[in-house]
Amino acid sequence: MKLPYAEPFKTKMVESIRLSSKSERQDWIEKAGYNLFNLHSDQVFIDLLTDSGTGAMSDKQWGALMTGDESYAGSSSYFRLKNTIKSLTGFDYFLPTHQGRAAENVLFSAILKEGDLIPGNAHFDTTKGHIEFRKAHAVDCTVRSAYDTESPDPFKGNIDLNLLEDVLKNNPIEKIPVVIVTLTCNTTGGQPVSMENLKGVYHLTQKYGTRVFFDSARFAENAYFIKEREEAYRNITIREIIKEMYTYADGMTMSSKKDGIVNIGGFIAFKEKDWFEKATTYNIMFEGFITYGGMAGRDMNSLAQGLMEATGYEYLESRISQVAYLGKKLTDYGIPVQKPYGGHAIFVNAGKFLSKVPREEFPAQTLAIELYLEAGVRAVEIGAIMADRDPDTKKNRYPELVMVRLAIPRRVYSNNHMDVVAAALSNIYERRDQITRGVKILKEAPILRHFTVKLAPVEKNTE
Ligand code: F0G
């Protein structure tokens, strides 16, 4: 018999969690303005809000923390991290930042102007936020299959190269300073980008005289999918795949809170010195001196260790198998989810699940609230609330796909927890026809509204 996979680690320390009663949850969610970001963590049983900064560090990472060098300038922890980034990606220049959006802020401050176009594969919300804040435009060039949850396309994070070429060809190239490819593509369901596609994007940016950066929050998970799904890479190691991936980029922004397996941190890395030098000024202004940016020395040390752990095959296999385990359970219950299963999360097709809730009443948010009430599971809406309003028309944008993301923290939950999540969703699925009304917005911020929005049920459901 082939042995089943098992996690390549065991537990050394535990943290208690508690399942509350339904009436407690009803009270808490009302007080939270029906916004799951406003819940206190002890009001949550299984927290799948995000895989960002929520992973469990290893004993080696905690050990590295103790030997961090807190020197303001020239810290040895900075050089340890710089060498690790160089060995994984080949990039010579790097700037530490306090998290991914800080990397975006610094990079875009250096290179973006009003009216610029930034093509990419369904930019993450903070990326889009930073682009639109500068009155530039994010142009979505994702392949069409990404928006059909039943399509078996193995690379639904890919860029449609024809669409990208149209954008590059039909606009003055000085208005397109960079193309951003997100690895894996969070917005379409943690979906990977193939090596062939990365190569194709790089070729086009070279042809038209612009650059490409990878938003690399989940670069290791992307490399695992390349190994699993792209024939030519089956016998190549994860780290060799990563090295090749970055030969097709001019640089990267990184949220280390994902595939760095640390609780806070980020960085920007560059192939060329020119943008590094431009960005350095902004890094010093917004983040800190170049040898620590927004990070403590100890955090750079544990990030260097985390990056090596996150790029190990056995770790990635157990990580992505757990995500697939949840995906398969939900599929077995008949629940519509994005397929193939992604790298960090399962995305439930909420529009299809709650087909009776009108899009103006936010079916994905409605489902996330139901899931919390059912079992104390916190997920996140990837729908019209997150898509926000069009910056020009100020009207709500209604994405084709509205989803609830069940993001799985790294090395934190067992498959028993996944069973609870799946059972809770199954219970809701059985009574889905009785859920006909959603929520309305009472108060919203001018940008990135989903974090602070206040909501109320439109009216009581007819159940
Ligand atoms: N890029 C991607 C693809 C992301 O998923 C995130 C964060 C960022 C950039 C920004 O990084 O949080 O360190 O500032 N994603 C989190 C999530 C918040 O829940 O998916 P950050």
Tab-separated table of C-alpha atoms and ligand atoms in Angstrom:
chain	number	residue	atom	x	y	z
A	1	MET	CA	0.000	0.000	0.000
A	2	LYS	CA	1.245	3.493	-0.798
A	3	LEU	CA	1.702	5.349	2.466
A	4	PRO	CA	-0.545	8.394	2.912
A	5	TYR	CA	1.181	11.728	3.264
A	6	ALA	CA	1.631	13.178	6.726
A	7	GLU	CA	2.827	16.561	7.913
A	8	PRO	CA	6.652	16.741	8.042
A	9	PHE	CA	6.479	18.239	11.560
A	10	LYS	CA	4.951	17.562	14.968
A	11	THR	CA	3.372	19.921	17.506
A	12	LYS	CA	5.432	21.427	20.348
A	13	MET	CA	3.078	24.109	21.663
A	14	VAL	CA	-0.694	24.485	21.472
A	15	GLU	CA	-3.167	27.373	21.726
A	16	SER	CA	-6.696	26.778	23.048
A	17	ILE	CA	-9.735	27.667	20.967
A	18	ARG	CA	-13.395	27.376	21.914
A	19	LEU	CA	-16.660	26.823	20.077
A	20	SER	CA	-19.152	29.404	21.341
A	21	SER	CA	-22.943	29.102	21.322
A	22	LYS	CA	-25.042	30.293	18.415
A	23	SER	CA	-26.723	32.985	20.525
A	24	GLU	CA	-23.322	34.348	21.562
A	25	ARG	CA	-22.311	34.503	17.919
A	26	GLN	CA	-25.551	36.233	16.933
A	27	ASP	CA	-24.861	38.930	19.486
A	28	TRP	CA	-21.186	39.324	18.507
A	29	ILE	CA	-21.760	39.551	14.758
A	30	GLU	CA	-24.467	42.189	15.251
A	31	LYS	CA	-22.086	44.224	17.432
A	32	ALA	CA	-19.410	43.761	14.732
A	33	GLY	CA	-21.674	45.469	12.173
A	34	TYR	CA	-21.880	42.155	10.275
A	35	ASN	CA	-18.244	42.675	9.291
A	36	LEU	CA	-16.113	39.649	10.174
A	37	PHE	CA	-12.990	41.836	10.410
A	38	ASN	CA	-14.559	43.432	13.499
A	39	LEU	CA	-14.882	40.197	15.457
A	40	HIS	CA	-12.503	39.592	18.336
A	41	SER	CA	-10.354	36.518	17.733
A	42	ASP	CA	-11.708	34.770	20.851
A	43	GLN	CA	-15.178	34.997	19.288
A	44	VAL	CA	-13.907	32.767	16.470
A	45	PHE	CA	-13.467	28.986	16.613
A	46	ILE	CA	-11.678	28.241	13.324
A	47	ASP	CA	-10.139	31.308	11.748
A	48	LEU	CA	-9.900	31.070	7.975
A	49	LEU	CA	-10.056	34.831	7.447
A	50	THR	CA	-6.562	34.800	6.027
A	51	ASP	CA	-3.381	32.788	5.610
A	52	SER	CA	-1.447	36.035	6.081
A	53	GLY	CA	0.736	36.298	9.173
A	54	THR	CA	-1.228	33.482	10.780
A	55	GLY	CA	1.167	30.581	10.180
A	56	ALA	CA	2.980	28.659	12.907
A	57	MET	CA	6.714	29.307	13.037
A	58	SER	CA	9.064	26.360	13.505
A	59	ASP	CA	11.444	25.776	16.413
A	60	LYS	CA	14.283	26.820	14.092
A	61	GLN	CA	12.499	30.093	13.312
A	62	TRP	CA	11.933	30.806	17.010
A	63	GLY	CA	15.604	29.981	17.549
A	64	ALA	CA	16.619	32.390	14.779
A	65	LEU	CA	14.531	35.061	16.493
A	66	MET	CA	16.754	34.832	19.569
A	67	THR	CA	19.895	35.488	17.560
A	68	GLY	CA	18.597	38.483	15.587
A	69	ASP	CA	20.980	41.418	15.236
A	70	GLU	CA	19.206	44.670	16.088
A	71	SER	CA	21.911	47.033	14.776
A	72	TYR	CA	20.409	50.035	13.017
A	73	ALA	CA	22.867	49.770	10.113
A	74	GLY	CA	24.611	46.746	8.659
A	75	SER	CA	22.758	44.132	10.740
A	76	SER	CA	23.965	40.568	10.181
A	77	SER	CA	20.286	39.521	10.048
A	78	TYR	CA	19.866	41.802	7.024
A	79	PHE	CA	22.777	40.082	5.276
A	80	ARG	CA	21.438	36.632	6.171
A	81	LEU	CA	18.103	37.556	4.596
A	82	LYS	CA	19.752	39.220	1.586
A	83	ASN	CA	21.810	36.079	0.920
A	84	THR	CA	18.733	33.848	1.240
A	85	ILE	CA	16.770	35.993	-1.223
A	86	LYS	CA	19.708	36.011	-3.619
A	87	SER	CA	20.102	32.241	-3.413
A	88	LEU	CA	16.383	31.625	-4.019
A	89	THR	CA	15.641	34.255	-6.677
A	90	GLY	CA	18.972	35.395	-8.087
A	91	PHE	CA	18.127	39.056	-7.308
A	92	ASP	CA	21.056	41.189	-6.134
A	93	TYR	CA	19.162	44.148	-4.719
A	94	PHE	CA	16.586	44.075	-1.953
A	95	LEU	CA	14.767	46.396	0.442
A	96	PRO	CA	13.033	45.130	3.594
A	97	THR	CA	9.536	46.516	4.285
A	98	HIS	CA	7.088	45.880	7.092
A	99	GLN	CA	4.648	43.949	4.888
A	100	GLY	CA	3.545	43.409	1.285
A	101	ARG	CA	1.474	46.557	0.842
A	102	ALA	CA	4.402	48.591	2.137
A	103	ALA	CA	6.517	47.061	-0.628
A	104	GLU	CA	3.806	48.130	-3.098
A	105	ASN	CA	3.727	51.622	-1.619
A	106	VAL	CA	7.492	52.056	-1.939
A	107	LEU	CA	7.742	50.559	-5.432
A	108	PHE	CA	4.761	52.451	-6.842
A	109	SER	CA	5.925	55.721	-5.271
A	110	ALA	CA	9.142	55.308	-7.256
A	111	ILE	CA	7.699	54.316	-10.632
A	112	LEU	CA	3.974	55.185	-11.041
A	113	LYS	CA	2.400	58.374	-12.398
A	114	GLU	CA	-1.204	59.515	-12.746
A	115	GLY	CA	-2.843	57.949	-15.811
A	116	ASP	CA	-0.459	54.961	-15.990
A	117	LEU	CA	-1.747	51.479	-16.794
A	118	ILE	CA	-0.623	48.420	-14.839
A	119	PRO	CA	-1.667	45.202	-16.561
A	120	GLY	CA	-1.712	41.991	-14.542
A	121	ASN	CA	-3.649	38.904	-13.500
A	122	ALA	CA	-6.477	40.045	-11.203
A	123	HIS	CA	-4.409	42.298	-8.934
A	124	PHE	CA	-4.836	41.797	-5.207
A	125	ASP	CA	-6.957	44.480	-3.500
A	126	THR	CA	-4.058	46.337	-1.822
A	127	THR	CA	-2.136	46.331	-5.114
A	128	LYS	CA	-5.146	47.748	-6.922
A	129	GLY	CA	-5.685	50.180	-4.042
A	130	HIS	CA	-2.131	51.515	-4.358
A	131	ILE	CA	-2.497	51.827	-8.136
A	132	GLU	CA	-5.865	53.598	-7.987
A	133	PHE	CA	-4.784	55.826	-5.105
A	134	ARG	CA	-2.196	57.233	-7.548
A	135	LYS	CA	-4.921	57.730	-10.189
A	136	ALA	CA	-3.441	54.981	-12.332
A	137	HIS	CA	-5.380	51.960	-13.628
A	138	ALA	CA	-5.045	48.233	-12.972
A	139	VAL	CA	-5.854	46.347	-16.203
A	140	ASP	CA	-7.015	42.774	-15.662
A	141	CYS	CA	-5.604	40.401	-18.306
A	142	THR	CA	-6.389	37.091	-16.574
A	143	VAL	CA	-7.343	34.100	-18.731
A	144	ARG	CA	-11.123	33.653	-19.131
A	145	SER	CA	-11.122	30.129	-17.646
A	146	ALA	CA	-10.384	31.677	-14.227
A	147	TYR	CA	-13.967	32.919	-14.101
A	148	ASP	CA	-15.498	29.501	-14.748
A	149	THR	CA	-15.167	27.588	-11.478
A	150	GLU	CA	-15.890	24.257	-13.202
A	151	SER	CA	-13.201	24.615	-15.889
A	152	PRO	CA	-10.339	22.194	-15.163
A	153	ASP	CA	-7.661	24.556	-16.541
A	154	PRO	CA	-4.599	23.791	-14.362
A	155	PHE	CA	-3.269	27.372	-14.593
A	156	LYS	CA	-6.140	29.759	-13.907
A	157	GLY	CA	-3.675	32.379	-12.720
A	158	ASN	CA	-2.241	32.790	-16.214
A	159	ILE	CA	-2.220	36.050	-18.121
A	160	ASP	CA	-4.023	36.034	-21.467
A	161	LEU	CA	-1.012	36.910	-23.621
A	162	ASN	CA	-3.160	38.292	-26.469
A	163	LEU	CA	-4.932	40.661	-24.103
A	164	LEU	CA	-1.624	41.748	-22.609
A	165	GLU	CA	-0.107	42.325	-26.020
A	166	ASP	CA	-3.130	44.452	-27.018
A	167	VAL	CA	-2.592	46.662	-23.962
A	168	LEU	CA	1.169	46.952	-24.608
A	169	LYS	CA	0.715	47.603	-28.333
A	170	ASN	CA	-2.152	50.101	-28.166
A	171	ASN	CA	-0.851	52.439	-25.461
A	172	PRO	CA	2.272	54.581	-25.217
A	173	ILE	CA	4.761	52.269	-23.504
A	174	GLU	CA	5.947	55.017	-21.141
A	175	LYS	CA	2.455	54.836	-19.613
A	176	ILE	CA	3.053	51.178	-18.701
A	177	PRO	CA	6.047	51.161	-16.367
A	178	VAL	CA	5.455	47.602	-15.196
A	179	VAL	CA	3.299	44.497	-15.532
A	180	ILE	CA	2.438	42.783	-12.234
A	181	VAL	CA	2.017	39.003	-12.184
A	182	THR	CA	0.636	37.657	-8.916
A	183	LEU	CA	1.938	34.215	-7.864
A	184	THR	CA	-0.326	32.407	-7.099
A	185	CYS	CA	-3.258	34.557	-8.167
A	186	ASN	CA	-5.106	35.127	-4.902
A	187	THR	CA	-8.142	36.858	-6.395
A	188	THR	CA	-9.021	33.991	-8.760
A	189	GLY	CA	-8.660	31.359	-6.050
A	190	GLY	CA	-4.976	30.854	-5.240
A	191	GLN	CA	-4.551	29.734	-8.826
A	192	PRO	CA	-1.056	29.202	-10.252
A	193	VAL	CA	0.714	30.754	-13.220
A	194	SER	CA	2.612	28.321	-15.452
A	195	MET	CA	6.294	28.675	-16.262
A	196	GLU	CA	5.359	28.872	-19.929
A	197	ASN	CA	3.107	31.839	-19.192
A	198	LEU	CA	5.756	33.603	-17.093
A	199	LYS	CA	8.134	33.156	-20.002
A	200	GLY	CA	5.521	34.533	-22.426
A	201	VAL	CA	4.848	37.615	-20.279
A	202	TYR	CA	8.570	38.303	-19.949
A	203	HIS	CA	9.039	37.976	-23.698
A	204	LEU	CA	6.261	40.550	-24.315
A	205	THR	CA	7.615	43.038	-21.777
A	206	GLN	CA	11.058	42.743	-23.394
A	207	LYS	CA	9.565	43.140	-26.864
A	208	TYR	CA	7.694	46.339	-25.963
A	209	GLY	CA	10.363	47.762	-23.678
A	210	THR	CA	8.761	47.599	-20.231
A	211	ARG	CA	9.310	45.490	-17.099
A	212	VAL	CA	7.548	42.791	-15.136
A	213	PHE	CA	7.452	42.314	-11.362
A	214	PHE	CA	6.021	39.303	-9.568
A	215	ASP	CA	3.758	39.867	-6.578
A	216	SER	CA	5.332	36.899	-4.826
A	217	ALA	CA	3.310	36.397	-1.627
A	218	ARG	CA	2.726	32.720	-2.544
A	219	PHE	CA	5.637	32.065	-4.908
A	220	ALA	CA	6.586	28.700	-3.328
A	221	GLU	CA	3.041	27.359	-3.653
A	222	ASN	CA	3.123	28.484	-7.292
A	223	ALA	CA	6.372	26.563	-7.832
A	224	TYR	CA	4.795	23.430	-6.339
A	225	PHE	CA	1.947	23.617	-8.870
A	226	ILE	CA	4.437	24.052	-11.718
A	227	LYS	CA	6.176	20.879	-10.570
A	228	GLU	CA	2.887	18.987	-10.244
A	229	ARG	CA	1.122	20.246	-13.343
A	230	GLU	CA	3.696	21.213	-15.949
A	231	GLU	CA	5.164	18.112	-17.540
A	232	ALA	CA	8.659	19.515	-18.172
A	233	TYR	CA	9.164	20.335	-14.489
A	234	ARG	CA	8.142	17.039	-12.905
A	235	ASN	CA	11.711	16.070	-12.060
A	236	ILE	CA	13.018	19.506	-11.214
A	237	THR	CA	13.333	20.591	-7.580
A	238	ILE	CA	11.148	23.355	-6.131
A	239	ARG	CA	14.147	25.633	-5.610
A	240	GLU	CA	15.356	25.119	-9.179
A	241	ILE	CA	11.855	25.970	-10.411
A	242	ILE	CA	11.827	29.129	-8.277
A	243	LYS	CA	15.215	30.167	-9.648
A	244	GLU	CA	13.938	29.784	-13.193
A	245	MET	CA	10.670	31.636	-12.427
A	246	TYR	CA	12.615	34.716	-11.401
A	247	THR	CA	14.768	34.739	-14.512
A	248	TYR	CA	11.522	35.926	-16.166
A	249	ALA	CA	11.063	38.908	-13.824
A	250	ASP	CA	12.718	42.264	-13.277
A	251	GLY	CA	11.852	42.195	-9.633
A	252	MET	CA	9.337	41.198	-6.988
A	253	THR	CA	7.225	42.545	-4.174
A	254	MET	CA	6.754	40.191	-1.267
A	255	SER	CA	4.360	39.792	1.602
A	256	SER	CA	6.488	37.539	3.821
A	257	LYS	CA	3.409	36.825	5.918
A	258	LYS	CA	2.453	34.071	3.470
A	259	ASP	CA	5.265	31.988	1.970
A	260	GLY	CA	7.815	33.451	4.375
A	261	ILE	CA	5.846	31.800	7.225
A	262	VAL	CA	6.384	34.775	9.532
A	263	ASN	CA	3.836	36.899	11.327
A	264	ILE	CA	4.924	40.213	9.815
A	265	GLY	CA	7.332	41.344	7.111
A	266	GLY	CA	7.844	42.005	3.444
A	267	PHE	CA	10.405	43.103	0.900
A	268	ILE	CA	11.089	44.286	-2.636
A	269	ALA	CA	13.836	42.716	-4.733
A	270	PHE	CA	15.251	43.998	-8.028
A	271	LYS	CA	17.308	42.640	-10.885
A	272	GLU	CA	18.585	46.103	-11.850
A	273	LYS	CA	20.122	48.811	-9.726
A	274	ASP	CA	18.207	51.788	-11.204
A	275	TRP	CA	14.795	51.117	-9.626
A	276	PHE	CA	16.441	49.878	-6.443
A	277	GLU	CA	18.120	53.261	-6.092
A	278	LYS	CA	14.885	55.158	-6.834
A	279	ALA	CA	12.925	53.047	-4.375
A	280	THR	CA	15.593	53.355	-1.672
A	281	THR	CA	14.664	57.000	-1.043
A	282	TYR	CA	11.015	56.085	-0.466
A	283	ASN	CA	11.954	53.079	1.641
A	284	ILE	CA	13.972	55.301	3.966
A	285	MET	CA	11.092	57.796	4.179
A	286	PHE	CA	8.242	55.313	4.697
A	287	GLU	CA	9.843	52.198	6.177
A	288	GLY	CA	13.293	52.725	7.655
A	289	PHE	CA	16.973	52.601	6.822
A	290	ILE	CA	17.809	50.146	4.027
A	291	THR	CA	19.296	47.428	6.233
A	292	TYR	CA	16.118	46.978	8.269
A	293	GLY	CA	13.277	48.725	6.389
A	294	GLY	CA	10.164	47.964	8.390
A	295	MET	CA	11.559	44.928	10.169
A	296	ALA	CA	13.320	44.055	13.407
A	297	GLY	CA	16.602	42.159	13.008
A	298	ARG	CA	15.070	39.116	14.713
A	299	ASP	CA	12.187	39.123	12.247
A	300	MET	CA	14.603	39.201	9.290
A	301	ASN	CA	16.408	36.233	10.817
A	302	SER	CA	13.285	34.113	11.212
A	303	LEU	CA	12.119	35.138	7.742
A	304	ALA	CA	15.380	33.879	6.225
A	305	GLN	CA	14.744	30.526	7.934
A	306	GLY	CA	11.033	30.552	6.972
A	307	LEU	CA	11.793	31.099	3.293
A	308	MET	CA	13.938	27.966	3.264
A	309	GLU	CA	11.256	25.902	5.031
A	310	ALA	CA	8.503	27.166	2.728
A	311	THR	CA	10.448	26.078	-0.347
A	312	GLY	CA	10.874	22.459	0.785
A	313	TYR	CA	8.928	19.863	-1.190
A	314	GLU	CA	7.558	17.845	1.752
A	315	TYR	CA	6.250	20.948	3.472
A	316	LEU	CA	4.528	22.160	0.296
A	317	GLU	CA	3.033	18.749	-0.387
A	318	SER	CA	1.405	18.563	3.041
A	319	ARG	CA	0.278	22.179	2.872
A	320	ILE	CA	-1.387	21.929	-0.501
A	321	SER	CA	-2.800	18.467	0.226
A	322	GLN	CA	-4.622	19.915	3.220
A	323	VAL	CA	-6.199	22.598	1.058
A	324	ALA	CA	-7.235	19.903	-1.437
A	325	TYR	CA	-8.628	17.783	1.414
A	326	LEU	CA	-11.073	20.558	2.303
A	327	GLY	CA	-11.842	21.177	-1.371
A	328	LYS	CA	-12.678	17.543	-1.974
A	329	LYS	CA	-14.951	17.329	1.084
A	330	LEU	CA	-16.919	20.346	-0.112
A	331	THR	CA	-17.129	18.953	-3.633
A	332	ASP	CA	-18.402	15.651	-2.218
A	333	TYR	CA	-21.169	17.616	-0.468
A	334	GLY	CA	-22.115	19.180	-3.809
A	335	ILE	CA	-20.883	22.652	-2.870
A	336	PRO	CA	-19.604	24.708	-5.838
A	337	VAL	CA	-15.947	25.681	-5.360
A	338	GLN	CA	-13.189	26.954	-7.642
A	339	LYS	CA	-11.500	23.988	-9.325
A	340	PRO	CA	-8.786	22.858	-9.504
A	341	TYR	CA	-8.243	23.591	-5.799
A	342	GLY	CA	-5.855	26.472	-5.156
A	343	GLY	CA	-2.719	26.761	-3.082
A	344	HIS	CA	-3.728	28.588	0.081
A	345	ALA	CA	-7.495	28.504	0.165
A	346	ILE	CA	-10.718	27.026	-1.088
A	347	PHE	CA	-12.966	29.538	-2.784
A	348	VAL	CA	-16.688	28.807	-2.546
A	349	ASN	CA	-18.727	30.115	-5.458
A	350	ALA	CA	-21.129	32.150	-3.324
A	351	GLY	CA	-23.104	33.528	-6.261
A	352	LYS	CA	-24.058	29.984	-7.196
A	353	PHE	CA	-24.419	28.765	-3.591
A	354	LEU	CA	-26.831	31.562	-2.580
A	355	SER	CA	-28.351	32.107	-6.000
A	356	LYS	CA	-31.535	33.633	-4.530
A	357	VAL	CA	-29.708	36.530	-2.859
A	358	PRO	CA	-29.519	39.458	-5.319
A	359	ARG	CA	-25.994	40.674	-6.147
A	360	GLU	CA	-26.883	44.096	-4.684
A	361	GLU	CA	-27.334	42.348	-1.325
A	362	PHE	CA	-23.857	40.799	-1.386
A	363	PRO	CA	-24.367	37.006	-1.465
A	364	ALA	CA	-20.707	36.265	-0.609
A	365	GLN	CA	-20.790	38.396	2.530
A	366	THR	CA	-24.162	36.860	3.403
A	367	LEU	CA	-22.664	33.367	3.145
A	368	ALA	CA	-19.621	34.329	5.233
A	369	ILE	CA	-21.968	35.595	7.971
A	370	GLU	CA	-24.036	32.384	7.803
A	371	LEU	CA	-20.871	30.291	8.140
A	372	TYR	CA	-19.809	32.224	11.211
A	373	LEU	CA	-23.253	31.799	12.785
A	374	GLU	CA	-23.303	28.092	11.947
A	375	ALA	CA	-19.956	27.057	13.454
A	376	GLY	CA	-17.839	30.038	14.508
A	377	VAL	CA	-15.786	29.722	11.313
A	378	ARG	CA	-14.451	33.030	10.018
A	379	ALA	CA	-13.932	33.328	6.268
A	380	VAL	CA	-13.702	36.349	4.003
A	381	GLU	CA	-15.822	37.803	1.229
A	382	ILE	CA	-14.135	38.087	-2.161
A	383	GLY	CA	-17.039	39.761	-3.866
A	384	ALA	CA	-18.620	43.107	-4.560
A	385	ILE	CA	-17.801	44.589	-1.169
A	386	MET	CA	-14.091	43.882	-1.669
A	387	ALA	CA	-14.238	44.894	-5.358
A	388	ASP	CA	-15.331	48.323	-4.090
A	389	ARG	CA	-16.634	51.176	-6.246
A	390	ASP	CA	-15.282	52.191	-9.628
A	391	PRO	CA	-12.977	55.154	-8.935
A	392	ASP	CA	-14.406	57.080	-11.930
A	393	THR	CA	-18.150	56.346	-11.766
A	394	LYS	CA	-18.205	55.761	-7.952
A	395	LYS	CA	-20.696	52.942	-8.590
A	396	ASN	CA	-20.408	49.468	-7.054
A	397	ARG	CA	-18.403	47.005	-9.137
A	398	TYR	CA	-20.014	43.580	-9.357
A	399	PRO	CA	-17.369	40.952	-10.194
A	400	GLU	CA	-18.406	38.027	-12.383
A	401	LEU	CA	-17.457	35.636	-9.636
A	402	VAL	CA	-18.354	36.329	-6.038
A	403	MET	CA	-16.710	33.987	-3.611
A	404	VAL	CA	-16.132	33.164	0.013
A	405	ARG	CA	-12.505	32.386	0.661
A	406	LEU	CA	-11.567	29.754	3.226
A	407	ALA	CA	-7.886	30.605	3.665
A	408	ILE	CA	-5.906	28.019	5.567
A	409	PRO	CA	-3.103	29.238	7.849
A	410	ARG	CA	0.191	27.366	7.421
A	411	ARG	CA	0.896	24.510	9.886
A	412	VAL	CA	-1.943	25.566	12.225
A	413	TYR	CA	-5.100	23.462	11.834
A	414	SER	CA	-5.650	19.716	11.508
A	415	ASN	CA	-7.879	17.944	9.028
A	416	ASN	CA	-10.420	17.542	11.870
A	417	HIS	CA	-10.848	21.302	11.748
A	418	MET	CA	-11.349	21.031	7.994
A	419	ASP	CA	-14.102	18.455	8.637
A	420	VAL	CA	-15.942	20.944	10.870
A	421	VAL	CA	-15.715	23.662	8.216
A	422	ALA	CA	-17.030	21.311	5.542
A	423	ALA	CA	-19.901	20.062	7.722
A	424	ALA	CA	-20.929	23.629	8.589
A	425	LEU	CA	-21.040	24.625	4.939
A	426	SER	CA	-22.944	21.481	4.084
A	427	ASN	CA	-25.612	22.343	6.681
A	428	ILE	CA	-26.032	25.785	5.136
A	429	TYR	CA	-26.098	24.290	1.645
A	430	GLU	CA	-29.012	22.070	2.649
A	431	ARG	CA	-31.100	25.088	3.625
A	432	ARG	CA	-29.787	27.441	0.935
A	433	ASP	CA	-33.194	27.918	-0.724
A	434	GLN	CA	-34.494	29.601	2.426
A	435	ILE	CA	-31.785	32.250	2.280
A	436	THR	CA	-33.173	34.899	-0.043
A	437	ARG	CA	-32.074	38.216	1.436
A	438	GLY	CA	-28.622	39.559	2.136
A	439	VAL	CA	-27.082	42.642	3.700
A	440	LYS	CA	-26.947	46.375	2.973
A	441	ILE	CA	-24.150	48.873	3.547
A	442	LEU	CA	-24.671	51.415	6.348
A	443	LYS	CA	-21.202	53.015	6.286
A	444	GLU	CA	-18.144	52.645	4.057
A	445	ALA	CA	-14.629	54.107	3.749
A	446	PRO	CA	-13.525	55.895	0.546
A	447	ILE	CA	-11.064	53.105	-0.402
A	448	LEU	CA	-10.475	49.460	0.666
A	449	ARG	CA	-13.919	49.573	2.241
A	450	HIS	CA	-14.225	45.893	3.133
A	451	PHE	CA	-11.953	46.220	6.166
A	452	THR	CA	-14.193	48.689	7.984
A	453	VAL	CA	-17.602	48.535	6.288
A	454	LYS	CA	-20.692	48.526	8.547
A	455	LEU	CA	-23.570	46.348	7.387
A	456	ALA	CA	-27.058	45.281	8.417
A	457	PRO	CA	-29.343	42.474	7.255
A	458	VAL	CA	-31.767	43.711	4.574
A	459	GLU	CA	-34.581	41.922	6.340
A	460	LYS	CA	-35.146	38.662	8.111
A	461	ASN	CA	-34.878	35.592	5.909
A	462	THR	CA	-38.014	33.639	5.279
A	463	GLU	CA	-36.877	30.531	7.128
B	1	F0G	N1	-0.315	40.630	-2.654
B	1	F0G	C1	-1.077	39.542	-2.451
B	1	F0G	C2	-1.262	38.559	-3.552
B	1	F0G	C3	-1.704	39.353	-1.234
B	1	F0G	O1	-2.475	38.287	-1.059
B	1	F0G	C4	-1.505	40.316	-0.197
B	1	F0G	C5	-2.149	40.164	1.094
B	1	F0G	C6	-0.681	41.408	-0.457
B	1	F0G	C7	-0.109	41.536	-1.687
B	1	F0G	C8	-0.437	42.459	0.597
B	1	F0G	O2	0.406	41.973	1.576
B	1	F0G	O3	-0.943	41.926	3.674
B	1	F0G	O4	1.543	41.821	3.724
B	1	F0G	O5	0.397	43.914	3.128
B	1	F0G	N2	-3.061	39.338	1.311
B	1	F0G	C9	-3.713	39.043	2.552
B	1	F0G	C10	-4.818	38.071	2.290
B	1	F0G	C11	-4.118	40.214	3.364
B	1	F0G	O6	-5.621	37.831	3.217
B	1	F0G	O7	-4.902	37.503	1.198
B	1	F0G	P1	0.326	42.435	3.108
